[in-house]
PDB file of C-alpha atoms in Angstrom:
ATOM      1  CA  MET A   1     101.326 134.599 -68.613  1.00 42.00           C
ATOM      2  CA  PRO A   2     103.128 136.719 -71.233  1.00 53.00           C
ATOM      3  CA  LEU A   3     106.903 136.816 -71.368  1.00 58.00           C
ATOM      4  CA  PHE A   4     108.371 140.291 -71.078  1.00 71.00           C
ATOM      5  CA  GLN A   5     111.364 140.964 -73.246  1.00 88.00           C
ATOM      6  CA  VAL A   6     114.681 141.758 -71.577  1.00 86.00           C
ATOM      7  CA  GLN A   7     115.341 145.480 -71.803  1.00 91.00           C
ATOM      8  CA  LEU A   8     118.799 145.615 -70.278  1.00 95.00           C
ATOM      9  CA  HIS A   9     121.690 143.311 -69.396  1.00 96.00           C
ATOM     10  CA  THR A  10     123.788 144.319 -66.408  1.00 97.00           C
ATOM     11  CA  TRP A  11     127.326 142.952 -66.584  1.00 98.00           C
ATOM     12  CA  ILE A  12     129.260 142.435 -63.339  1.00 97.00           C
ATOM     13  CA  PRO A  13     132.992 142.218 -64.091  1.00 95.00           C
ATOM     14  CA  PRO A  14     135.360 140.279 -61.846  1.00 93.00           C
ATOM     15  CA  THR A  15     137.775 142.135 -59.577  1.00 89.00           C
ATOM     16  CA  GLY A  16     140.508 143.523 -61.812  1.00 90.00           C
ATOM     17  CA  GLY A  17     138.172 143.716 -64.812  1.00 92.00           C
ATOM     18  CA  THR A  18     136.443 146.792 -66.220  1.00 94.00           C
ATOM     19  CA  VAL A  19     133.574 146.973 -68.693  1.00 97.00           C
ATOM     20  CA  VAL A  20     134.911 149.075 -71.585  1.00 97.00           C
ATOM     21  CA  SER A  21     131.935 148.681 -73.916  1.00 97.00           C
ATOM     22  CA  GLY A  22     128.581 146.971 -74.142  1.00 96.00           C
ATOM     23  CA  GLN A  23     127.165 147.559 -70.647  1.00 97.00           C
ATOM     24  CA  GLY A  24     123.399 147.139 -70.983  1.00 95.00           C
ATOM     25  CA  THR A  25     123.634 144.988 -74.125  1.00 95.00           C
ATOM     26  CA  ARG A  26     123.992 141.268 -74.849  1.00 94.00           C
ATOM     27  CA  PHE A  27     127.675 141.699 -75.736  1.00 96.00           C
ATOM     28  CA  VAL A  28     130.374 143.116 -73.487  1.00 97.00           C
ATOM     29  CA  THR A  29     134.091 143.826 -73.703  1.00 97.00           C
ATOM     30  CA  ILE A  30     136.044 143.487 -70.457  1.00 96.00           C
ATOM     31  CA  GLN A  31     139.576 144.810 -69.984  1.00 94.00           C
ATOM     32  CA  TYR A  32     141.671 143.050 -67.343  1.00 92.00           C
ATOM     33  CA  ASN A  33     144.368 144.878 -65.373  1.00 90.00           C
ATOM     34  CA  SER A  34     147.092 143.789 -62.966  1.00 84.00           C
ATOM     35  CA  GLY A  35     144.467 143.469 -60.221  1.00 78.00           C
ATOM     36  CA  PHE A  36     143.171 140.309 -61.930  1.00 84.00           C
ATOM     37  CA  VAL A  37     145.487 137.662 -60.539  1.00 76.00           C
ATOM     38  CA  ALA A  38     143.655 134.343 -60.372  1.00 81.00           C
ATOM     39  CA  THR A  39     140.184 132.979 -61.021  1.00 88.00           C
ATOM     40  CA  ALA A  40     136.995 135.017 -60.652  1.00 91.00           C
ATOM     41  CA  ASN A  41     133.442 135.147 -61.958  1.00 95.00           C
ATOM     42  CA  LEU A  42     131.973 137.331 -64.679  1.00 96.00           C
ATOM     43  CA  GLY A  43     128.283 137.864 -64.027  1.00 97.00           C
ATOM     44  CA  VAL A  44     125.270 139.148 -65.950  1.00 97.00           C
ATOM     45  CA  THR A  45     121.655 139.789 -65.041  1.00 96.00           C
ATOM     46  CA  ALA A  46     118.667 140.319 -67.323  1.00 95.00           C
ATOM     47  CA  ASN A  47     116.399 143.231 -66.469  1.00 95.00           C
ATOM     48  CA  ASN A  48     112.962 144.439 -67.563  1.00 92.00           C
ATOM     49  CA  ALA A  49     110.035 146.371 -66.116  1.00 89.00           C
ATOM     50  CA  CYS A  50     109.256 143.478 -63.753  1.00 89.00           C
ATOM     51  CA  GLY A  51     112.699 143.364 -62.141  1.00 93.00           C
ATOM     52  CA  SER A  52     116.038 141.611 -62.442  1.00 94.00           C
ATOM     53  CA  SER A  53     116.941 137.965 -62.889  1.00 94.00           C
ATOM     54  CA  LEU A  54     119.341 136.038 -60.731  1.00 96.00           C
ATOM     55  CA  PRO A  55     122.873 136.463 -62.079  1.00 96.00           C
ATOM     56  CA  ARG A  56     124.367 133.979 -64.510  1.00 97.00           C
ATOM     57  CA  THR A  57     128.127 133.549 -64.014  1.00 97.00           C
ATOM     58  CA  LEU A  58     131.134 132.324 -65.939  1.00 96.00           C
ATOM     59  CA  SER A  59     134.435 131.423 -64.276  1.00 95.00           C
ATOM     60  CA  ILE A  60     137.304 133.415 -65.813  1.00 92.00           C
ATOM     61  CA  VAL A  61     140.846 132.076 -65.324  1.00 90.00           C
ATOM     62  CA  ILE A  62     144.006 134.112 -65.774  1.00 84.00           C
ATOM     63  CA  ASN A  63     146.074 132.927 -68.736  1.00 82.00           C
ATOM     64  CA  THR A  64     149.381 132.279 -67.007  1.00 79.00           C
ATOM     65  CA  PRO A  65     152.192 131.771 -69.512  1.00 79.00           C
ATOM     66  CA  VAL A  66     153.947 128.423 -69.579  1.00 83.00           C
ATOM     67  CA  ALA A  67     157.409 128.215 -68.045  1.00 88.00           C
ATOM     68  CA  PRO A  68     160.321 128.896 -70.400  1.00 90.00           C
ATOM     69  CA  GLY A  69     162.246 125.929 -71.730  1.00 89.00           C
ATOM     70  CA  THR A  70     165.714 124.811 -70.725  1.00 91.00           C
ATOM     71  CA  ILE A  71     168.418 127.455 -70.902  1.00 91.00           C
ATOM     72  CA  THR A  72     171.111 126.523 -73.388  1.00 90.00           C
ATOM     73  CA  MET A  73     174.506 128.088 -73.931  1.00 88.00           C
ATOM     74  CA  THR A  74     176.123 128.700 -77.302  1.00 83.00           C
ATOM     75  CA  GLY A  75     179.769 127.640 -77.294  1.00 78.00           C
ATOM     76  CA  GLY A  76     182.116 127.675 -74.352  1.00 72.00           C
ATOM     77  CA  ILE A  77     181.633 126.136 -70.967  1.00 78.00           C
ATOM     78  CA  ALA A  78     179.323 127.098 -68.127  1.00 80.00           C
ATOM     79  CA  LYS A  79     182.213 128.261 -65.954  1.00 85.00           C
ATOM     80  CA  VAL A  80     183.061 131.936 -66.396  1.00 87.00           C
ATOM     81  CA  CYS A  81     185.783 134.320 -65.329  1.00 88.00           C
ATOM     82  CA  PRO A  82     185.632 138.109 -65.021  1.00 91.00           C
ATOM     83  CA  GLY A  83     185.727 139.560 -68.543  1.00 90.00           C
ATOM     84  CA  ASP A  84     184.199 136.450 -70.189  1.00 86.00           C
ATOM     85  CA  SER A  85     180.923 136.625 -72.082  1.00 86.00           C
ATOM     86  CA  ARG A  86     178.547 133.843 -73.026  1.00 86.00           C
ATOM     87  CA  THR A  87     175.386 133.690 -75.145  1.00 88.00           C
ATOM     88  CA  TYR A  88     172.381 131.938 -73.645  1.00 90.00           C
ATOM     89  CA  SER A  89     168.996 131.144 -75.163  1.00 92.00           C
ATOM     90  CA  ILE A  90     165.681 129.414 -74.612  1.00 92.00           C
ATOM     91  CA  ALA A  91     163.191 127.972 -77.086  1.00 87.00           C
ATOM     92  CA  ALA A  92     160.199 130.126 -78.007  1.00 84.00           C
ATOM     93  CA  VAL A  93     157.070 129.391 -75.981  1.00 77.00           C
TER      94      VAL A  93
END
């Protein structure tokens, strides 16, 4: 039985993702918007004259930033009065 070469790859982006380039090829670029809020699957099928394959999937996880570090205060005390000003900072994350 001869193997028929894949003619087209159909990419199925997760909710909140949009294919911006590469649909139909082996390589795809997906742009994620605010609708992508958790974990979802990216899918792809292979297609030729005989039909389509079952989809292959990859779990995509949102890259949630780590929590900021401890807030520190430069000089002074933590108690304030109207008219006071204080400088606060956190370490880079």
